[in-house]
Amino acid sequence: MTATFGSALEGKVAIVTGANTGLGQAFARDMAAAGALVACVGRSSMDETLAAIDAPDRTLAIEADLSSLEPIDRIVSEVLAWAGRIDILVNNAGIIRRADALDFTETDWDDVMQVNLKSLFFLSQAVARVMVPEGRGKIVNIASLLSFQGGIRIPSYTASKSGVAGLTRLLACEWASKGINVNAVAPGYVRTNNTKALQEDPERNRAIVERIPAGRWAEASDISGAVLFLASSAADYVHGITLPVDGGWLAR
Ligand code: NAP
């Protein structure tokens, strides 16, 4: 299902990281449907996403592995060479590693913090250096329920997503006066690769669905509306929030 948002992003130039699959693919598709030109950034083939959008003149695939800062400046320069401007950045790429806190390894800590937090910050910085002189721009970070809750067996994920909510507030405080909106969306439990282990564990799956007031997992398209709202002029006076889209999970 595609979320519809009219032509709210007509003529805007958006970057979506981790756009080859899951939530990022839905965001790229739905932003394109709302009129945006979309630069799809990721380390895997973008073919499926580009086919879903089916508008070769309005999409650009950028190959980039965000497990280091090496591609950051190139992403910005490729988008500028292609479209001449950047209006929207959706920091979506993210990973998770599961193990008991007692056994958690330094590699599982560093890998997650690098993609989920460090690359998110430095890509935001690089894009903001383009947005600030223009006096406008929207940055939407993808946070998590673990921006609000502790969780279990995912220490680096919880630390990184709590950090995303904090950084969202800090960047909003620094850049709101410069015309840039920095906000985040915190998806609940969404059917993607990220949650495969939970979906496939019958006990965890049942416990999760029972606790969600809406009574079901989210599909990626359930999350797009909030991202498109925060990327649009409808959110011009919204700064520093982390908006849960969780079927009521946090209300419980
Ligand atoms: P996903 O299907 O696993 O997608 C994650 C995306 O991030 C993929 O495109 C992945 O690329 C990309 N990525 C990972 N490491 C990367 C790297 N080093 N360089 C570039 N791209 C990289 O999971 P998802 O659920 O759509 O997750 C998207 C975001 O939503 C993540 O930030 C996640 O934490 C967040 N989130 C998800 C849920 C949920 O329930 N699914 C809930 C809350 C928050 P590859 O395909 O190449 O690995």
Tab-separated table of C-alpha atoms and ligand atoms in Angstrom:
chain	number	residue	atom	x	y	z
A	1	MET	CA	0.000	0.000	0.000
A	2	THR	CA	1.269	3.482	-0.835
A	3	ALA	CA	0.623	6.354	1.584
A	4	THR	CA	-0.776	9.329	-0.306
A	5	PHE	CA	0.277	12.856	0.497
A	6	GLY	CA	-0.916	14.766	-2.556
A	7	SER	CA	1.819	16.863	-4.130
A	8	ALA	CA	3.164	18.141	-0.792
A	9	LEU	CA	6.788	17.669	-1.862
A	10	GLU	CA	6.497	18.885	-5.485
A	11	GLY	CA	9.895	20.028	-6.763
A	12	LYS	CA	11.736	19.198	-3.529
A	13	VAL	CA	14.993	17.261	-3.584
A	14	ALA	CA	15.215	14.525	-0.961
A	15	ILE	CA	17.932	12.146	0.201
A	16	VAL	CA	16.839	8.856	1.812
A	17	THR	CA	19.495	6.572	3.318
A	18	GLY	CA	18.956	2.815	3.416
A	19	ALA	CA	16.442	3.188	0.585
A	20	ASN	CA	16.911	-0.248	-0.983
A	21	THR	CA	14.469	-2.068	1.304
A	22	GLY	CA	12.090	-1.837	4.258
A	23	LEU	CA	11.124	1.555	5.642
A	24	GLY	CA	13.613	3.506	3.526
A	25	GLN	CA	12.169	2.021	0.351
A	26	ALA	CA	8.649	3.036	1.410
A	27	PHE	CA	9.807	6.567	2.285
A	28	ALA	CA	11.592	6.974	-1.081
A	29	ARG	CA	8.566	5.645	-2.993
A	30	ASP	CA	6.035	7.766	-1.112
A	31	MET	CA	8.145	10.939	-1.287
A	32	ALA	CA	8.497	10.468	-5.036
A	33	ALA	CA	4.714	9.983	-5.280
A	34	ALA	CA	4.325	13.307	-3.435
A	35	GLY	CA	6.409	15.038	-6.113
A	36	ALA	CA	9.968	14.900	-4.772
A	37	LEU	CA	13.134	14.047	-6.669
A	38	VAL	CA	14.694	11.313	-4.560
A	39	ALA	CA	18.350	10.365	-4.147
A	40	CYS	CA	18.325	6.779	-2.869
A	41	VAL	CA	21.428	6.030	-0.813
A	42	GLY	CA	22.563	2.572	0.246
A	43	ARG	CA	25.145	-0.196	0.139
A	44	SER	CA	22.950	-2.738	-1.743
A	45	SER	CA	21.280	-2.733	-5.155
A	46	MET	CA	18.653	0.008	-5.491
A	47	ASP	CA	16.919	-1.759	-8.412
A	48	GLU	CA	13.787	-2.773	-6.486
A	49	THR	CA	13.229	0.766	-5.173
A	50	LEU	CA	13.863	2.424	-8.532
A	51	ALA	CA	11.415	-0.026	-10.140
A	52	ALA	CA	8.782	0.751	-7.487
A	53	ILE	CA	9.117	4.481	-8.176
A	54	ASP	CA	9.327	3.951	-11.938
A	55	ALA	CA	10.469	7.494	-12.760
A	56	PRO	CA	14.111	7.351	-13.874
A	57	ASP	CA	14.324	11.118	-14.390
A	58	ARG	CA	13.255	11.734	-10.777
A	59	THR	CA	15.504	9.254	-8.976
A	60	LEU	CA	19.215	8.832	-8.402
A	61	ALA	CA	20.891	5.794	-6.870
A	62	ILE	CA	23.985	6.520	-4.789
A	63	GLU	CA	26.072	3.597	-3.612
A	64	ALA	CA	27.405	4.300	-0.146
A	65	ASP	CA	28.354	2.215	2.870
A	66	LEU	CA	27.613	4.262	5.967
A	67	SER	CA	29.725	2.075	8.227
A	68	SER	CA	32.331	4.822	7.812
A	69	LEU	CA	32.263	8.557	7.155
A	70	GLU	CA	34.149	8.094	3.871
A	71	PRO	CA	31.092	8.490	1.549
A	72	ILE	CA	29.502	11.471	3.339
A	73	ASP	CA	30.934	14.331	1.253
A	74	ARG	CA	30.485	12.340	-1.976
A	75	ILE	CA	26.771	11.786	-1.251
A	76	VAL	CA	26.244	15.537	-0.926
A	77	SER	CA	28.261	16.398	-4.030
A	78	GLU	CA	26.517	13.729	-6.149
A	79	VAL	CA	23.087	15.065	-5.172
A	80	LEU	CA	24.128	18.661	-5.850
A	81	ALA	CA	25.583	17.692	-9.249
A	82	TRP	CA	22.316	15.897	-10.072
A	83	ALA	CA	19.673	18.319	-8.767
A	84	GLY	CA	21.493	21.486	-7.689
A	85	ARG	CA	19.888	21.597	-4.237
A	86	ILE	CA	18.950	19.547	-1.196
A	87	ASP	CA	15.677	20.210	0.617
A	88	ILE	CA	15.125	17.043	2.662
A	89	LEU	CA	17.322	14.451	4.368
A	90	VAL	CA	15.814	11.276	5.805
A	91	ASN	CA	18.385	9.500	7.979
A	92	ASN	CA	16.889	6.007	7.838
A	93	ALA	CA	19.805	3.536	7.501
A	94	GLY	CA	20.200	1.513	10.653
A	95	ILE	CA	21.267	-1.847	12.045
A	96	ILE	CA	20.600	-3.888	15.170
A	97	ARG	CA	22.629	-6.554	17.014
A	98	ARG	CA	21.083	-8.817	19.621
A	99	ALA	CA	22.912	-10.343	22.603
A	100	ASP	CA	22.702	-10.283	26.388
A	101	ALA	CA	24.357	-7.208	27.897
A	102	LEU	CA	26.709	-9.547	29.811
A	103	ASP	CA	28.037	-11.006	26.546
A	104	PHE	CA	27.795	-7.961	24.263
A	105	THR	CA	30.936	-7.399	22.157
A	106	GLU	CA	32.789	-4.193	21.345
A	107	THR	CA	32.254	-4.897	17.633
A	108	ASP	CA	28.483	-5.086	18.091
A	109	TRP	CA	28.659	-1.827	20.022
A	110	ASP	CA	30.852	0.042	17.511
A	111	ASP	CA	29.124	-1.213	14.332
A	112	VAL	CA	25.687	-0.105	15.498
A	113	MET	CA	26.808	3.244	16.906
A	114	GLN	CA	28.664	4.024	13.670
A	115	VAL	CA	25.713	3.543	11.295
A	116	ASN	CA	22.843	4.576	13.589
A	117	LEU	CA	24.408	7.599	15.258
A	118	LYS	CA	27.814	8.737	13.980
A	119	SER	CA	27.016	8.607	10.258
A	120	LEU	CA	23.591	10.141	10.940
A	121	PHE	CA	25.231	13.098	12.676
A	122	PHE	CA	27.954	13.720	10.094
A	123	LEU	CA	25.612	13.333	7.107
A	124	SER	CA	23.235	15.799	8.795
A	125	GLN	CA	26.171	18.176	9.300
A	126	ALA	CA	27.259	17.894	5.648
A	127	VAL	CA	23.704	18.435	4.373
A	128	ALA	CA	23.053	21.301	6.795
A	129	ARG	CA	26.131	23.077	5.433
A	130	VAL	CA	24.208	23.188	2.122
A	131	MET	CA	20.835	24.021	3.709
A	132	VAL	CA	21.969	26.814	6.062
A	133	PRO	CA	23.027	29.263	3.313
A	134	GLU	CA	19.620	28.638	1.651
A	135	GLY	CA	17.816	29.294	4.936
A	136	ARG	CA	15.578	26.230	4.600
A	137	GLY	CA	15.562	22.445	4.892
A	138	LYS	CA	14.020	19.449	6.625
A	139	ILE	CA	15.903	16.663	8.364
A	140	VAL	CA	13.924	13.634	9.529
A	141	ASN	CA	15.748	11.057	11.626
A	142	ILE	CA	14.408	7.560	12.104
A	143	ALA	CA	14.405	6.863	15.814
A	144	SER	CA	12.672	3.944	17.572
A	145	LEU	CA	10.580	2.975	20.576
A	146	LEU	CA	14.049	2.361	22.045
A	147	SER	CA	14.468	6.143	22.008
A	148	PHE	CA	11.938	6.063	24.881
A	149	GLN	CA	12.289	2.583	26.382
A	150	GLY	CA	15.129	0.299	27.459
A	151	GLY	CA	14.340	-2.925	25.627
A	152	ILE	CA	16.336	-6.100	26.221
A	153	ARG	CA	19.395	-7.672	24.522
A	154	ILE	CA	20.015	-4.670	22.234
A	155	PRO	CA	22.285	-2.361	24.258
A	156	SER	CA	23.987	-0.560	21.356
A	157	TYR	CA	20.675	-0.158	19.497
A	158	THR	CA	18.997	1.387	22.546
A	159	ALA	CA	21.991	3.664	23.146
A	160	SER	CA	22.075	4.736	19.495
A	161	LYS	CA	18.333	5.389	19.188
A	162	SER	CA	18.219	7.254	22.505
A	163	GLY	CA	21.115	9.254	21.068
A	164	VAL	CA	19.117	9.940	17.889
A	165	ALA	CA	16.311	11.519	19.949
A	166	GLY	CA	18.837	13.625	21.864
A	167	LEU	CA	20.688	14.738	18.738
A	168	THR	CA	17.363	15.575	17.099
A	169	ARG	CA	16.680	18.003	19.945
A	170	LEU	CA	20.201	19.453	19.892
A	171	LEU	CA	20.243	20.010	16.128
A	172	ALA	CA	16.753	21.534	16.276
A	173	CYS	CA	17.954	23.976	18.933
A	174	GLU	CA	20.975	24.987	16.818
A	175	TRP	CA	19.328	25.108	13.395
A	176	ALA	CA	15.679	26.134	13.952
A	177	SER	CA	16.661	29.810	13.750
A	178	LYS	CA	18.384	29.067	10.425
A	179	GLY	CA	15.160	27.786	8.830
A	180	ILE	CA	15.949	24.095	9.212
A	181	ASN	CA	13.520	21.694	10.873
A	182	VAL	CA	15.106	18.696	12.557
A	183	ASN	CA	12.670	16.084	13.817
A	184	ALA	CA	12.436	12.320	14.187
A	185	VAL	CA	9.885	9.576	13.700
A	186	ALA	CA	9.865	6.617	16.073
A	187	PRO	CA	8.291	3.615	14.352
A	188	GLY	CA	6.740	0.876	16.442
A	189	TYR	CA	7.048	-2.747	15.385
A	190	VAL	CA	7.252	-2.819	11.579
A	191	ARG	CA	7.477	-5.877	9.339
A	192	THR	CA	10.983	-5.485	7.808
A	193	ASN	CA	14.330	-7.311	7.844
A	194	ASN	CA	15.217	-5.418	11.029
A	195	THR	CA	12.528	-7.294	13.005
A	196	LYS	CA	12.752	-10.663	11.253
A	197	ALA	CA	14.062	-12.429	14.382
A	198	LEU	CA	11.094	-11.176	16.437
A	199	GLN	CA	8.520	-12.004	13.763
A	200	GLU	CA	9.891	-15.542	13.536
A	201	ASP	CA	9.891	-16.143	17.321
A	202	PRO	CA	6.290	-17.313	18.019
A	203	GLU	CA	6.379	-16.320	21.703
A	204	ARG	CA	7.865	-12.847	21.195
A	205	ASN	CA	5.574	-12.289	18.197
A	206	ARG	CA	2.456	-13.132	20.227
A	207	ALA	CA	3.550	-10.997	23.195
A	208	ILE	CA	4.245	-8.039	20.890
A	209	VAL	CA	0.919	-8.185	19.056
A	210	GLU	CA	-1.000	-8.605	22.334
A	211	ARG	CA	0.610	-5.442	23.734
A	212	ILE	CA	-0.069	-3.238	20.678
A	213	PRO	CA	-3.433	-1.454	21.114
A	214	ALA	CA	-3.916	-1.507	17.328
A	215	GLY	CA	-3.547	-5.297	17.506
A	216	ARG	CA	-1.121	-5.723	14.604
A	217	TRP	CA	2.403	-5.069	13.350
A	218	ALA	CA	2.887	-1.948	11.221
A	219	GLU	CA	3.605	-2.157	7.511
A	220	ALA	CA	6.283	0.227	6.206
A	221	SER	CA	3.593	2.327	4.537
A	222	ASP	CA	2.054	3.009	7.979
A	223	ILE	CA	5.141	5.047	8.874
A	224	SER	CA	5.467	7.137	5.682
A	225	GLY	CA	2.744	9.676	6.524
A	226	ALA	CA	4.605	10.976	9.575
A	227	VAL	CA	7.881	11.208	7.647
A	228	LEU	CA	6.229	13.051	4.762
A	229	PHE	CA	4.480	15.409	7.178
A	230	LEU	CA	7.754	16.323	8.896
A	231	ALA	CA	9.432	16.754	5.481
A	232	SER	CA	6.693	19.091	4.235
A	233	SER	CA	5.879	22.753	4.817
A	234	ALA	CA	2.988	21.604	7.038
A	235	ALA	CA	5.686	21.058	9.691
A	236	ASP	CA	7.428	24.426	9.358
A	237	TYR	CA	6.884	25.224	13.065
A	238	VAL	CA	7.684	21.713	14.344
A	239	HIS	CA	11.184	21.407	15.813
A	240	GLY	CA	12.989	18.756	17.825
A	241	ILE	CA	10.203	16.221	18.302
A	242	THR	CA	10.434	12.454	18.125
A	243	LEU	CA	7.002	11.409	16.879
A	244	PRO	CA	5.960	7.838	17.729
A	245	VAL	CA	3.999	5.932	15.067
A	246	ASP	CA	3.448	2.778	17.040
A	247	GLY	CA	-0.175	1.595	17.019
A	248	GLY	CA	-0.503	2.960	20.550
A	249	TRP	CA	2.398	0.975	22.100
A	250	LEU	CA	3.765	3.891	24.155
A	251	ALA	CA	0.297	4.956	25.268
A	252	ARG	CA	-0.109	1.720	27.120
B	1	NAP	P1	15.957	-2.987	7.234
B	1	NAP	O1	14.961	-3.572	6.299
B	1	NAP	O2	16.989	-3.849	7.857
B	1	NAP	O3	16.602	-1.727	6.546
B	1	NAP	C1	17.748	-1.074	7.071
B	1	NAP	C2	18.344	-0.237	5.969
B	1	NAP	O4	19.572	0.351	6.428
B	1	NAP	C3	18.690	-1.100	4.749
B	1	NAP	O5	18.492	-0.361	3.573
B	1	NAP	C4	20.169	-1.344	4.981
B	1	NAP	O6	20.879	-1.707	3.823
B	1	NAP	C5	20.581	0.020	5.483
B	1	NAP	N1	21.914	-0.051	6.052
B	1	NAP	C6	22.320	-0.812	7.080
B	1	NAP	N2	23.652	-0.665	7.240
B	1	NAP	C7	24.070	0.205	6.292
B	1	NAP	C8	25.327	0.733	5.926
B	1	NAP	N3	26.461	0.394	6.562
B	1	NAP	N4	25.402	1.603	4.887
B	1	NAP	C9	24.289	1.939	4.206
B	1	NAP	N5	23.072	1.455	4.498
B	1	NAP	C10	22.966	0.597	5.534
B	1	NAP	O7	15.186	-2.381	8.474
B	1	NAP	P2	14.066	-1.251	8.591
B	1	NAP	O8	13.129	-1.730	9.592
B	1	NAP	O9	13.573	-0.807	7.262
B	1	NAP	O10	14.931	-0.104	9.273
B	1	NAP	C11	14.992	1.231	8.815
B	1	NAP	C12	15.206	2.133	10.014
B	1	NAP	O11	14.044	2.056	10.851
B	1	NAP	C13	16.380	1.748	10.887
B	1	NAP	O12	17.031	2.906	11.344
B	1	NAP	C14	15.720	1.016	12.043
B	1	NAP	O13	16.482	1.049	13.203
B	1	NAP	C15	14.451	1.820	12.176
B	1	NAP	N6	13.363	1.159	12.896
B	1	NAP	C16	12.799	0.008	12.439
B	1	NAP	C17	11.751	-0.555	13.157
B	1	NAP	C18	11.077	-1.822	12.737
B	1	NAP	O14	10.223	-2.322	13.477
B	1	NAP	N7	11.358	-2.387	11.581
B	1	NAP	C19	11.290	0.055	14.332
B	1	NAP	C20	11.882	1.217	14.760
B	1	NAP	C21	12.915	1.770	14.032
B	1	NAP	P3	21.120	-3.294	3.476
B	1	NAP	O15	19.808	-3.805	2.967
B	1	NAP	O16	22.195	-3.234	2.461
B	1	NAP	O17	21.539	-3.944	4.764
